[in-house]
Amino acid sequence: QVQPVESGGGSVQAGGSLRLSCAASRYTYSDYCMGWFRQAPGKEREGVAALYTGGGSPYYADSVKGRFTISQDNAKNLVYLQMDTLKPEDTAMYYCAATSPYGGSGCAPPRTYAYWGQGTQVTVST
């Protein structure tokens, strides 16, 4: 079973940066949709960024465009979420997720993701 594992969360002041990492198995990495989602207390889960590991343009939510970058490291089978110019409203639990790219249209939300990590907390203070 596919099991994404996140790391890299923490606390930072507004304007700062954090990089989240997601480890996935080689099978997952070669031909899968990988996405980053977040959920703040009392709010619905939001798809932040997504990519297809086989290539193509990534997806970004409007709320993070120009500030967040999703990328992949082929050698390490990792997917990253680089978060710059962080704002207090970015505070949330961040989840990495994976799903097969087949049977749907692209990797962007509202695509349903089948496999989820345990989450990593990001807290941005003023």
mmCIF file of C-alpha atoms in Angstrom:
data_model
loop_
_atom_site.group_PDB
_atom_site.id
_atom_site.type_symbol
_atom_site.label_atom_id
_atom_site.label_comp_id
_atom_site.label_asym_id
_atom_site.label_seq_id
_atom_site.Cartn_x
_atom_site.Cartn_y
_atom_site.Cartn_z
ATOM 1 C CA GLN A 1 0.000 0.000 0.000
ATOM 2 C CA VAL A 2 1.205 3.483 -0.822
ATOM 3 C CA GLN A 3 2.055 5.547 2.242
ATOM 4 C CA PRO A 4 3.292 9.110 1.785
ATOM 5 C CA VAL A 5 5.349 10.429 4.693
ATOM 6 C CA GLU A 6 5.685 14.173 5.289
ATOM 7 C CA SER A 7 8.361 16.090 7.132
ATOM 8 C CA GLY A 8 9.569 19.663 7.520
ATOM 9 C CA GLY A 9 6.759 21.475 9.272
ATOM 10 C CA GLY A 10 7.324 23.920 12.099
ATOM 11 C CA SER A 11 6.827 27.461 13.314
ATOM 12 C CA VAL A 12 7.965 30.562 11.491
ATOM 13 C CA GLN A 13 7.278 34.274 11.542
ATOM 14 C CA ALA A 14 5.276 35.931 8.823
ATOM 15 C CA GLY A 15 7.395 36.541 5.749
ATOM 16 C CA GLY A 16 9.549 33.522 6.427
ATOM 17 C CA SER A 17 9.976 30.250 4.550
ATOM 18 C CA LEU A 18 9.599 26.536 5.148
ATOM 19 C CA ARG A 19 10.125 23.499 2.956
ATOM 20 C CA LEU A 20 7.999 20.415 3.357
ATOM 21 C CA SER A 21 9.128 17.032 2.056
ATOM 22 C CA CYS A 22 7.099 13.990 1.093
ATOM 23 C CA ALA A 23 8.669 10.565 0.711
ATOM 24 C CA ALA A 24 7.008 8.058 -1.574
ATOM 25 C CA SER A 25 7.871 4.606 -2.822
ATOM 26 C CA ARG A 26 9.546 4.205 -6.176
ATOM 27 C CA TYR A 27 6.406 2.685 -7.617
ATOM 28 C CA THR A 28 4.381 5.682 -6.556
ATOM 29 C CA TYR A 29 6.929 8.155 -7.719
ATOM 30 C CA SER A 30 7.254 7.013 -11.307
ATOM 31 C CA ASP A 31 3.667 7.489 -12.424
ATOM 32 C CA TYR A 32 1.447 9.146 -9.872
ATOM 33 C CA CYS A 33 -0.329 12.322 -8.944
ATOM 34 C CA MET A 34 1.244 13.876 -5.847
ATOM 35 C CA GLY A 35 -0.514 16.651 -4.016
ATOM 36 C CA TRP A 36 -0.193 18.902 -1.016
ATOM 37 C CA PHE A 37 -3.303 19.762 0.953
ATOM 38 C CA ARG A 38 -3.916 21.753 4.109
ATOM 39 C CA GLN A 39 -6.599 22.049 6.711
ATOM 40 C CA ALA A 40 -6.914 24.712 9.360
ATOM 41 C CA PRO A 41 -9.150 24.299 12.429
ATOM 42 C CA GLY A 42 -12.770 24.904 11.537
ATOM 43 C CA LYS A 43 -12.052 25.108 7.820
ATOM 44 C CA GLU A 44 -12.427 22.731 4.904
ATOM 45 C CA ARG A 45 -9.446 20.940 3.470
ATOM 46 C CA GLU A 46 -7.824 22.881 0.635
ATOM 47 C CA GLY A 47 -5.767 21.561 -2.237
ATOM 48 C CA VAL A 48 -2.620 23.699 -2.258
ATOM 49 C CA ALA A 49 -0.469 22.266 -5.044
ATOM 50 C CA ALA A 50 -0.218 19.140 -7.162
ATOM 51 C CA LEU A 51 1.898 17.599 -9.867
ATOM 52 C CA TYR A 52 2.119 14.538 -12.057
ATOM 53 C CA THR A 53 5.424 12.791 -11.436
ATOM 54 C CA GLY A 54 5.705 11.943 -15.120
ATOM 55 C CA GLY A 55 5.912 15.624 -16.055
ATOM 56 C CA GLY A 56 3.738 18.595 -16.982
ATOM 57 C CA SER A 57 2.723 21.855 -15.375
ATOM 58 C CA PRO A 58 1.897 21.803 -11.670
ATOM 59 C CA TYR A 59 -1.297 23.085 -10.118
ATOM 60 C CA TYR A 60 -1.448 25.818 -7.487
ATOM 61 C CA ALA A 61 -4.349 27.190 -5.525
ATOM 62 C CA ASP A 62 -4.886 30.908 -6.089
ATOM 63 C CA SER A 63 -4.137 31.532 -2.416
ATOM 64 C CA VAL A 64 -0.525 30.328 -2.801
ATOM 65 C CA LYS A 65 0.390 31.200 -6.386
ATOM 66 C CA GLY A 66 3.674 33.050 -6.557
ATOM 67 C CA ARG A 67 4.618 32.024 -3.002
ATOM 68 C CA PHE A 68 4.628 28.209 -2.977
ATOM 69 C CA THR A 69 6.487 25.864 -5.313
ATOM 70 C CA ILE A 70 5.932 22.128 -5.682
ATOM 71 C CA SER A 71 8.816 20.117 -7.076
ATOM 72 C CA GLN A 72 10.219 16.614 -7.240
ATOM 73 C CA ASP A 73 13.632 15.043 -6.749
ATOM 74 C CA ASN A 74 13.970 12.085 -9.090
ATOM 75 C CA ALA A 75 17.035 10.655 -7.381
ATOM 76 C CA LYS A 76 15.517 10.696 -3.895
ATOM 77 C CA ASN A 77 11.886 9.940 -4.753
ATOM 78 C CA LEU A 78 10.812 13.044 -2.873
ATOM 79 C CA VAL A 79 8.232 15.709 -3.537
ATOM 80 C CA TYR A 80 8.754 19.120 -1.970
ATOM 81 C CA LEU A 81 6.586 22.087 -1.137
ATOM 82 C CA GLN A 82 8.692 25.218 -0.846
ATOM 83 C CA MET A 83 6.698 27.863 0.992
ATOM 84 C CA ASP A 84 7.935 31.449 0.837
ATOM 85 C CA THR A 85 6.508 34.741 2.078
ATOM 86 C CA LEU A 86 4.409 32.829 4.567
ATOM 87 C CA LYS A 87 1.341 34.486 6.054
ATOM 88 C CA PRO A 88 -0.558 33.766 9.280
ATOM 89 C CA GLU A 89 -3.436 32.452 7.164
ATOM 90 C CA ASP A 90 -1.116 29.698 5.891
ATOM 91 C CA THR A 91 -1.227 28.156 9.364
ATOM 92 C CA ALA A 92 -2.652 24.648 9.011
ATOM 93 C CA MET A 93 -1.919 20.949 9.067
ATOM 94 C CA TYR A 94 -0.324 20.093 5.744
ATOM 95 C CA TYR A 95 -0.830 16.700 4.152
ATOM 96 C CA CYS A 96 0.916 14.949 1.288
ATOM 97 C CA ALA A 97 -1.264 12.686 -0.807
ATOM 98 C CA ALA A 98 -0.876 10.359 -3.750
ATOM 99 C CA THR A 99 -3.193 8.785 -6.273
ATOM 100 C CA SER A 100 -3.110 7.044 -9.613
ATOM 101 C CA PRO A 101 -3.381 9.478 -12.516
ATOM 102 C CA TYR A 102 -5.662 7.158 -14.454
ATOM 103 C CA GLY A 103 -9.436 7.324 -14.551
ATOM 104 C CA GLY A 104 -9.567 11.071 -14.132
ATOM 105 C CA SER A 105 -8.588 14.374 -15.637
ATOM 106 C CA GLY A 106 -5.277 15.694 -14.323
ATOM 107 C CA CYS A 107 -3.941 15.819 -10.787
ATOM 108 C CA ALA A 108 -5.497 19.100 -9.628
ATOM 109 C CA PRO A 109 -8.363 19.289 -7.153
ATOM 110 C CA PRO A 110 -11.153 18.287 -7.024
ATOM 111 C CA ARG A 111 -9.347 15.091 -7.996
ATOM 112 C CA THR A 112 -9.841 12.493 -5.266
ATOM 113 C CA TYR A 113 -6.598 11.306 -3.699
ATOM 114 C CA ALA A 114 -6.428 7.737 -2.387
ATOM 115 C CA TYR A 115 -3.381 7.735 -0.126
ATOM 116 C CA TRP A 116 -2.601 10.240 2.595
ATOM 117 C CA GLY A 117 0.250 11.001 4.932
ATOM 118 C CA GLN A 118 -0.136 11.704 8.626
ATOM 119 C CA GLY A 119 0.293 15.459 8.225
ATOM 120 C CA THR A 120 2.788 18.022 9.441
ATOM 121 C CA GLN A 121 1.889 21.227 11.274
ATOM 122 C CA VAL A 122 2.833 24.632 9.898
ATOM 123 C CA THR A 123 2.342 27.637 12.162
ATOM 124 C CA VAL A 124 2.959 31.195 10.971
ATOM 125 C CA SER A 125 3.011 33.919 13.600
ATOM 126 C CA THR A 126 2.762 37.680 13.210
#
